[in-house]
XYZ file of C-alpha atoms in Angstrom:
517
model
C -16.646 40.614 5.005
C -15.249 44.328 5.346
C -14.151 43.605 8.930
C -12.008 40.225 7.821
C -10.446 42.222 4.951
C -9.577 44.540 8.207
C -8.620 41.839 10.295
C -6.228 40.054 7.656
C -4.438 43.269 6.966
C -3.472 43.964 10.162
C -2.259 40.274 11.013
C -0.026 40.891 7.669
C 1.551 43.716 8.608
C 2.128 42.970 11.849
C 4.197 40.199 10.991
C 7.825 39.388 11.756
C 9.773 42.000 9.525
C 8.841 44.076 6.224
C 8.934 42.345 2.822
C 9.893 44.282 -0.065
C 12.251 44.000 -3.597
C 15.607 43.331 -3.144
C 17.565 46.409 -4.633
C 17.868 46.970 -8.470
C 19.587 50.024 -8.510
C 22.328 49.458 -6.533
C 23.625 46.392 -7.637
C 26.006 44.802 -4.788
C 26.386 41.392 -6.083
C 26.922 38.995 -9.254
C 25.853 35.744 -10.417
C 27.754 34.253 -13.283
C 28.101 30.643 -14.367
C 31.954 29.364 -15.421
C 31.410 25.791 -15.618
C 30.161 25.251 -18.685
C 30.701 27.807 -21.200
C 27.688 27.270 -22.654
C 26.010 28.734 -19.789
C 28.379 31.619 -19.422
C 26.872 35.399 -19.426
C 29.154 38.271 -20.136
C 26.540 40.221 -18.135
C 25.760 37.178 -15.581
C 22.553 36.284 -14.347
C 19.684 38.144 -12.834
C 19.295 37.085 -9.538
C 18.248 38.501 -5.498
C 20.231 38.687 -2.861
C 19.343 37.138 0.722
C 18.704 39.665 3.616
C 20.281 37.575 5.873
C 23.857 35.754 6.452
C 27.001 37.338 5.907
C 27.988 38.636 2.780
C 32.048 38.428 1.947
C 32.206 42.326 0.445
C 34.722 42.488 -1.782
C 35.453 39.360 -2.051
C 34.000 36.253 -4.195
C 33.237 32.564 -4.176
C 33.938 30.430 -6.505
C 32.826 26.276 -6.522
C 31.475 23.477 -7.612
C 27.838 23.285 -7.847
C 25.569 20.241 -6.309
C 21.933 19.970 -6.690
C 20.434 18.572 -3.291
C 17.456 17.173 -5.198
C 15.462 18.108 -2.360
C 13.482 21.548 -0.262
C 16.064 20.972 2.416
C 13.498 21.531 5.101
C 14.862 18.689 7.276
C 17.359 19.178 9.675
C 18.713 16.291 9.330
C 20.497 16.541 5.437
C 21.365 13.522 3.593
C 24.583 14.486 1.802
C 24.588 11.391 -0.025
C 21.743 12.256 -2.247
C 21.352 14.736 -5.140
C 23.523 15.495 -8.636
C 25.789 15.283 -10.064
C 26.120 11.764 -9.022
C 29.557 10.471 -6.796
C 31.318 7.359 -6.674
C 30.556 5.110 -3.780
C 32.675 3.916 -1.007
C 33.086 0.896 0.485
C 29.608 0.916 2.272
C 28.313 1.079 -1.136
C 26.812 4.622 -0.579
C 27.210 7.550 -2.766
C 29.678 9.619 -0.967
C 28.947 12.963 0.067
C 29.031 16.486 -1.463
C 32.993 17.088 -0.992
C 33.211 20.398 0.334
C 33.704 23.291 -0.337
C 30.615 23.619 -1.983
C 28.193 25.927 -2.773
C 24.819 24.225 -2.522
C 21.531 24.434 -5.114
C 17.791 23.690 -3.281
C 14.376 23.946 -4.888
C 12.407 26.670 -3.073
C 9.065 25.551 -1.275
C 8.283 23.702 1.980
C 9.609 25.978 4.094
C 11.427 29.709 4.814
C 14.379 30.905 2.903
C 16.373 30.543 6.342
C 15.618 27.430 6.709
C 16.937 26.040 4.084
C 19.923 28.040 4.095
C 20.599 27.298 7.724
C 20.628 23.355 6.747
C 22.456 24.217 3.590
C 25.224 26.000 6.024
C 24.976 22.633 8.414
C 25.887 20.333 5.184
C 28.712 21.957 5.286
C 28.193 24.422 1.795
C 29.979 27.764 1.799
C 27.053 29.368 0.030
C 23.635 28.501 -1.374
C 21.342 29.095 -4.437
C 17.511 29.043 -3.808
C 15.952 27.518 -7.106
C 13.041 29.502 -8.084
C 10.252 27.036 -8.684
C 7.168 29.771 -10.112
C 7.724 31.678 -13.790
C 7.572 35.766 -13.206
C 4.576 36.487 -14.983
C 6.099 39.426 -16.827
C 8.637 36.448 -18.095
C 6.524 34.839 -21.358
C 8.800 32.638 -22.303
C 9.103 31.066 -19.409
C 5.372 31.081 -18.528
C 4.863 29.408 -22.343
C 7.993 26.653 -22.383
C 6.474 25.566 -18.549
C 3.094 25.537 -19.664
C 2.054 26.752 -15.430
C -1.071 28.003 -14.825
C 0.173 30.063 -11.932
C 2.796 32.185 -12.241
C 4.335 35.459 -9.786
C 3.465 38.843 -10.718
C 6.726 39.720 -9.075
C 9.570 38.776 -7.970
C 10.185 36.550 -4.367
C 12.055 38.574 -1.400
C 14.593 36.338 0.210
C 13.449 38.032 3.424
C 14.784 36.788 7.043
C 11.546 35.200 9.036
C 13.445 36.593 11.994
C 15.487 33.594 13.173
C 18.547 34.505 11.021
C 20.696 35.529 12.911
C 22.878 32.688 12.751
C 23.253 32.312 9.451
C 27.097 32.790 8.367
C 27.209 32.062 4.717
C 25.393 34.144 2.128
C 22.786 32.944 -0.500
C 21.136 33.982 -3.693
C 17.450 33.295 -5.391
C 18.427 32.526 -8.869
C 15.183 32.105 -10.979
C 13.252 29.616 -12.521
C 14.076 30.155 -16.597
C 18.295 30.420 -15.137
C 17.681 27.711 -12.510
C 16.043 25.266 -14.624
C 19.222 25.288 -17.212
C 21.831 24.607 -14.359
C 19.558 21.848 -12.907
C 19.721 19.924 -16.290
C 23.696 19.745 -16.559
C 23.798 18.821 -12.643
C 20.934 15.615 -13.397
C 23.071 15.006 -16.294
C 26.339 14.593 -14.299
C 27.698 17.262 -15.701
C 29.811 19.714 -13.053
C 28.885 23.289 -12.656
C 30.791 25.840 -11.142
C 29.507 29.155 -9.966
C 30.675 32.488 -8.778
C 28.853 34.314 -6.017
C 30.420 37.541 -6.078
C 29.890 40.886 -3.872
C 30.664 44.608 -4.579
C 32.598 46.616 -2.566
C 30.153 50.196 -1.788
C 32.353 52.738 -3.258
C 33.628 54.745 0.040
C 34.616 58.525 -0.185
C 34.452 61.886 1.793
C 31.061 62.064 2.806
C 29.075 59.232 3.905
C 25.066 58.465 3.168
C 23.221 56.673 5.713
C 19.065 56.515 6.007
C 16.752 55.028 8.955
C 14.136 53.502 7.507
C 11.453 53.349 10.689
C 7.353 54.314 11.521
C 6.441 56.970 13.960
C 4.773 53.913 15.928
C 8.072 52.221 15.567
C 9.060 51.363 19.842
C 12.064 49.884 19.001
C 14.151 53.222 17.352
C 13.024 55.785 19.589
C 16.184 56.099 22.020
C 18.178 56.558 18.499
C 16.547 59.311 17.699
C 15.977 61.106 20.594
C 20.197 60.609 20.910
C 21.183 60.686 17.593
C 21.079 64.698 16.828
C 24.729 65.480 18.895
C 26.337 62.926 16.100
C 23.995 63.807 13.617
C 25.338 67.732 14.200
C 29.704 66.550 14.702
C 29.349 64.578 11.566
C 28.399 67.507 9.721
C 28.774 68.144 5.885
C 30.736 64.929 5.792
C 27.866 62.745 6.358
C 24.174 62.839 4.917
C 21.199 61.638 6.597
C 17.747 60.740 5.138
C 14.591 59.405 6.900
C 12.135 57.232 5.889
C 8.641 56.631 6.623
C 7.659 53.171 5.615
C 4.038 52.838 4.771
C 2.296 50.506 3.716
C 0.186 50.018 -0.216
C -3.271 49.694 0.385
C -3.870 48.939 -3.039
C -2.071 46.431 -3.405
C -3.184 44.622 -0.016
C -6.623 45.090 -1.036
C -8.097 48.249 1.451
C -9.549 49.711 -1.546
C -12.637 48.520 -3.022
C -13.552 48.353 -6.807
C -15.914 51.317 -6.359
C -13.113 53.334 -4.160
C -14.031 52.791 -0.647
C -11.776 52.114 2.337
C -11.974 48.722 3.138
C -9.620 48.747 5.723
C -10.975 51.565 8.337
C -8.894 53.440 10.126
C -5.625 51.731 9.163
C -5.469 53.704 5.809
C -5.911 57.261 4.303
C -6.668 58.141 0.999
C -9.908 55.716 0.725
C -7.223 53.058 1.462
C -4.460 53.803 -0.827
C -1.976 54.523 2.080
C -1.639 52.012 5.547
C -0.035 51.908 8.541
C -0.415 49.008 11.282
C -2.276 49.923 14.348
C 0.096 50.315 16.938
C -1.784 49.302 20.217
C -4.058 46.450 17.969
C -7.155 47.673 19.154
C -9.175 48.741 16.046
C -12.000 50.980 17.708
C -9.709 52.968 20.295
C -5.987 54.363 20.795
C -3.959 54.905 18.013
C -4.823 54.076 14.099
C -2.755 53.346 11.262
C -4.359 56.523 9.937
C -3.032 58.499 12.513
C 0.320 56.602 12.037
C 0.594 57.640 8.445
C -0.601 60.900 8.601
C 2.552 61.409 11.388
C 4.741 59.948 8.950
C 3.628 62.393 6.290
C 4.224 65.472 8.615
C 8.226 64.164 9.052
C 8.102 63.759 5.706
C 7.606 67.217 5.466
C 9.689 68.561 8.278
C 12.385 66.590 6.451
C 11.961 68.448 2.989
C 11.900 71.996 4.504
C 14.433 71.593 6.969
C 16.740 68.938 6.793
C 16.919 67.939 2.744
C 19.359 70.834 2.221
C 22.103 70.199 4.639
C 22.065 66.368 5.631
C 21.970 66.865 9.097
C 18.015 68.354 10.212
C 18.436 69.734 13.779
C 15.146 71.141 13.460
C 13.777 67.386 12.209
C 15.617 66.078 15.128
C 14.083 68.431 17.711
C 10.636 68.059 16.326
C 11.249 63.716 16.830
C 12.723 64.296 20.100
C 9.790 66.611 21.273
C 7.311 64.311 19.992
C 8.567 61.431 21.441
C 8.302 63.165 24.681
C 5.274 65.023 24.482
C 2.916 63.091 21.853
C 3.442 59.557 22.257
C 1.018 58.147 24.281
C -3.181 57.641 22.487
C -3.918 60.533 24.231
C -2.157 62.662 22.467
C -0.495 60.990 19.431
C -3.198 62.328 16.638
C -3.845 65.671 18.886
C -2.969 68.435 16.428
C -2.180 70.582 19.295
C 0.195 68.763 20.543
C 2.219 68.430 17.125
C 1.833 72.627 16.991
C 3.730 72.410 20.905
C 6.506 70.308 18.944
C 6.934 72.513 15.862
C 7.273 75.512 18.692
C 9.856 73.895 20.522
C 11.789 72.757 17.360
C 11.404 76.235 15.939
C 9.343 75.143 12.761
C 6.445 76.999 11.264
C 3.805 75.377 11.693
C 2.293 77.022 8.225
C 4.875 75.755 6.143
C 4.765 71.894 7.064
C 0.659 71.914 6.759
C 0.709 73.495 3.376
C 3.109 70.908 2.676
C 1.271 68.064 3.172
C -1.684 69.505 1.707
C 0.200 70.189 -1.649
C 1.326 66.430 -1.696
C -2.056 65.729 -2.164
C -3.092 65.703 0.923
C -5.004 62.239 3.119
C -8.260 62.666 2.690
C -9.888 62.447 -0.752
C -9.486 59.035 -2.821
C -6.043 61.214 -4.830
C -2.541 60.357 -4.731
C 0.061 61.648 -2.365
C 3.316 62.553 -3.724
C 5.630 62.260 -1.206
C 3.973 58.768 -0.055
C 4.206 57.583 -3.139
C 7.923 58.126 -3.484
C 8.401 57.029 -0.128
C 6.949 53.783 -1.175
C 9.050 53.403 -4.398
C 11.952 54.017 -2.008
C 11.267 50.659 -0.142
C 11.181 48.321 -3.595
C 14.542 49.921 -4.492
C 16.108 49.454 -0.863
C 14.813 46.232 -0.066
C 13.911 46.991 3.413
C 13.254 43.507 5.462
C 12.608 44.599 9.309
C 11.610 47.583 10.917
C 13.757 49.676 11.851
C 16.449 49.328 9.614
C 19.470 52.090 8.953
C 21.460 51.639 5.610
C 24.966 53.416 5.308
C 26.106 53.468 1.934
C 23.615 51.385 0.755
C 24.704 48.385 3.194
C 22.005 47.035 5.999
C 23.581 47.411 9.248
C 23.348 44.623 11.458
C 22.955 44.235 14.866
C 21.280 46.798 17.395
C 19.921 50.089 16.302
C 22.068 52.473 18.608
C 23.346 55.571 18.364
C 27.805 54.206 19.171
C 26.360 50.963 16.118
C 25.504 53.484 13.354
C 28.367 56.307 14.231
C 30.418 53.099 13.575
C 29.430 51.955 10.101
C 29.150 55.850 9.250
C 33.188 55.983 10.279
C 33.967 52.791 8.730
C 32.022 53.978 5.349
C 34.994 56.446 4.729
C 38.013 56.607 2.088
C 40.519 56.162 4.162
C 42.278 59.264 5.140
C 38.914 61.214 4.784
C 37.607 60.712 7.670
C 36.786 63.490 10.107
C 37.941 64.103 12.929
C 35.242 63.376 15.276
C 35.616 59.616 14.282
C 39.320 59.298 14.833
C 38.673 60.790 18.389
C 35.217 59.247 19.725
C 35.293 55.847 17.851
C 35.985 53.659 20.854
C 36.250 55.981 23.354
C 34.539 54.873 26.605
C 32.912 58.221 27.460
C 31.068 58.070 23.994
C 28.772 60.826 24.852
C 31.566 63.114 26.412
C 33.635 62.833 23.441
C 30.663 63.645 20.679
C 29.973 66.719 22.995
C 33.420 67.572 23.534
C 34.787 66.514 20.206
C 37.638 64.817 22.436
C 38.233 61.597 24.065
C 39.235 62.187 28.286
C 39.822 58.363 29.605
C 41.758 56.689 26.492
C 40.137 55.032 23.883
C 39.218 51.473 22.711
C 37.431 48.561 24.430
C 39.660 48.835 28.009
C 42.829 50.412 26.329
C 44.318 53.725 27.621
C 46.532 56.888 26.024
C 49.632 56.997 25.346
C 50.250 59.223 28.349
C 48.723 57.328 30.227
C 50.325 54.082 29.521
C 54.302 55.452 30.295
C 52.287 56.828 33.078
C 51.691 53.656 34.416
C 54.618 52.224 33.313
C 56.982 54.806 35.188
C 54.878 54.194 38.443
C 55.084 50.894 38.288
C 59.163 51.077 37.877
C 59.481 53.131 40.728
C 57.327 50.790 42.956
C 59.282 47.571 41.798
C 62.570 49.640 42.450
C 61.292 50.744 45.663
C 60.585 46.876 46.774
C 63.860 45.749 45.667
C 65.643 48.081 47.791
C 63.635 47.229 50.594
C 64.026 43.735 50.331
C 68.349 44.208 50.058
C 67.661 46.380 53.161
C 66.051 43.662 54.800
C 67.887 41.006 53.154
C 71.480 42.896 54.531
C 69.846 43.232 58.122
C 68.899 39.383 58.423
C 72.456 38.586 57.684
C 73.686 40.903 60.499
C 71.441 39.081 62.857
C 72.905 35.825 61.716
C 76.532 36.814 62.441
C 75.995 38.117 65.966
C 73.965 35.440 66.579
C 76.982 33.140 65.443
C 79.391 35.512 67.429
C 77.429 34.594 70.890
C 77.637 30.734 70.530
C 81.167 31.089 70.530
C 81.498 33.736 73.380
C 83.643 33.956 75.702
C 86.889 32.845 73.898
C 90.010 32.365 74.780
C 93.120 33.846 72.952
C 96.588 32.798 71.914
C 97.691 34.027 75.067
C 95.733 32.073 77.390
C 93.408 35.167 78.377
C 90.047 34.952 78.325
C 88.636 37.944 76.250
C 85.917 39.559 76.098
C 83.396 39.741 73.055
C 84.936 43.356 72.528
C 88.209 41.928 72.700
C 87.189 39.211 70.174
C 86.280 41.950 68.085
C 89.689 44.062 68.393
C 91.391 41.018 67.290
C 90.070 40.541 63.919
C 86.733 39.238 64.570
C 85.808 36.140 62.493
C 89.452 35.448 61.468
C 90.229 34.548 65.165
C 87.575 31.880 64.796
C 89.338 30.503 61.870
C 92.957 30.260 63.155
């Protein structure tokens, strides 16, 4: 029974992406109802935002509601069906929803981006999940729905890893809200909603955080490159890592009399996991061993990188592990990790009295900085490993080093800035110009300097005017040709005075004009 426990745990977290809360504290987006008053909210509705699709920031939208009556788990939509009920045309079928739209589905039957892919196909600019399970922290929903079952907290509308071509964005609104809108759509009443996103305040300095695992294979070349930006970014940008690990508790690794259920994919008589990295239980790497790294960045981070932002020493240390430690051989060799603190000039003292006054990984205790760590990741709403966040906002797309200097220069007020993104965003020699703090080549996908443009242009000028004289050269010496050539036909010629001349006399008397007279 202990082994399946095992077995399970490690199938769940080695699934496609990381499931946690959507963000509470740093509200991004709004749900309020227009249309009709009586379901207006001064405050709006609680709600989560998807992971996935492309949110307008900044901007809002604002549109009749229709209730597809259905889990929209089918590909093929009917967008005849649902509420508030249409007209028919002349084929005696309700018409469809008239776009633009934003479109309401019942959750169940299927993923989150499923539904909103097929919502996006029918044509709807945006999409509200309709929660179909009562919170069970919510009583009075619980009580007025009479359900047996109900959540003990909330859903995650988490990407299953095929969203990537989802375009329009999409809320979960719950059950208690949901329910109320439903009734005026199967009443034929109209409902308009506003789906509306927040703008992340930008200003002088710019927060950005890698949320990642010391097992993760995936963000290595980042950070093993990203200490040169990390450094000419400076005070105007501040980094933070983050360790995501895993609640044993909550996935069950701890038994009711305090014993480790799960093995050697948890510390702390289970309390804190980690997935095992080569999926071989009895040899190579643990999750142990995978959280116990995790704790010792941790660490590093607090006593030499907190202060500043940057953490050269927490970048060494990452860099020297990477190349040194990370391989089963060596990953969980304390050695090895005293090698990296030597070569990252960290005391080696410091960072294991550290993690022993965190409360430490062996006894059944909590740990301190693990438990803040995993607070961190119900706040932030991380999805899929690795992730990096700049101001808040889930980059998207590759995890490399030119993607996140980007969103880090774009995060600015403008004006504030520094100067290492004016010169060495877009600049072809990317590594040159963080180095150098210039950019030699030009800048921009295939554009070039200033200099170098009239450069070009002036060379060009003086090859064009170099071809057009040679072609009047030419042009003059062809025509030459043709008059001599004309000259011979009509040689020799006789004169006005009967005499036979020669060519030179031709000549001496005016050429061409003798021909005409």
């Amino acid at each position: 029974m202990t082994l399946i426990k095992c077995i399970s745990l490690t199938a769940l977290l080695s699934g496609a992406g990381t499931a946690v809360a959507d963000s509470t504290d740093n509200v991004s987006s709004r749900l309020q109802v227009h249309v009709p008053q009586s379901l207006f909210r001064p405050e709006g509705y609680d709600h989560r935002e998807a992971l996935f699709g492309v949110p307008p920031y900044g901007g809002a939208i604002a549109q009749s509601v229709y209730y597809a009556d259905s889990d929209l788990c089918d590909p093929t939509v009917d967008t005849r069906k649902g509420y508030p009920i249409r007209s028919k045309d002349s084929t005696g079928k309700m018409e469809p929803w008239p776009s633009p739209l934003i479109l309401m589905v019942d959750r169940g039957g299927c993923s989150f981006v499923q539904k909103v892919r097929n919502a996006q196909k029918a044509g709807a600019a945006g999409a509200i999940i309709a929660d179909n399970t009562c919170l069970c922290s919510d009583k009075d929903c619980v009580s007025a729905n009479g359900q047996a079952v109900c959540q003990p907290a909330e859903p995650i509308m988490a990407d299953d890893g095929s969203g990537g071509d989802i375009s329009i964005p999409s809320f979960l609104m719950f059950k208690v809200d949901a329910d109320q809108v439903k009734a005026e759509l199967k009443a034929n009443q109209m409902v308009q909603i506003e789906m509306q996103w927040a703008l992340p305040s930008p200003d002088d300095r710019v927060e950005y955080d890698l949320w990642t695992t010391p097992s993760d294979p995936v963000s290595k070349d980042f950070q093993k490159n990203f200490k040169a930006v990390a450094q000419a970014l400076g005070s105007h940008a501040y980094f933070t890592p983050h360790m995501y690990v895993y609640d044993g508790i909550k996935s069950n690794c701890q038994g009711f009399d305090g014993e480790n259920m799960c093995f050697n994919l948890c510390t702390n008589n289970g309390r804190y996991c980690a997935t095992d990295p080569d999926n071989d239980l009895d040899h190579g790497i643990s999750g142990a061993d995978v959280v116990k790294e995790s704790l010792r960045r941790i660490c590093i981070w607090k006593h030499y990188g907190e202060t500043d932002g940057v953490g050269s020493e927490w970048w060494d240390y990452v860099a020297q592990f990477l190349e040194r430690c990370d391989n089963p051989d060596f990953f969980a060799n304390d050695d090895c990790a005293n090698d990296c603190y030597k070569h990252a000039k960290i005391k080696a003292d410091v960072i294991e009295r550290c993690m022993k006054d965190s409360g430490g990984l062996e006894k059944d205790t909590p740990n301190t900085f693990l438990d803040l760590e995993m607070q961190a990741q119900v706040s932030r709403g991380v999805v899929i490993l690795p992730t990096a966040f700049v101001n808040t906002i889930a980059l998207r797309g590759g995890l490399t080093t030119a993607t996140v200097f980007t969103g880090i220069c774009n995060g600015y007020l403008d004006g504030t800035e520094p100067k290492i993104c004016t010169e060495c965003q877009g600049c072809p020699d990317f590594d040159g110009c963080i180095s150098s703090g210039k950019c030699h080549g030009g800048k921009g996908g295939g554009g070039v300097s200033k200099n170098a443009f009239m450069g070009s242009i002036l060379l060009l000028s003086c090859v064009f005017g170099a071809v057009a004289f040679w072609h009047y050269r030419k042009t003059r010496e062809e025509m030459r040709e043709q008059v001599r050539g004309i000259l011979a036909e009509y040689m020799p010629l006789e004169g006005d005075d009967g005499h036979v001349g020669s060519p030179m006399d031709f000549a001496r008397r005016g050429g061409t004009e003798g021909l005409m007279s």
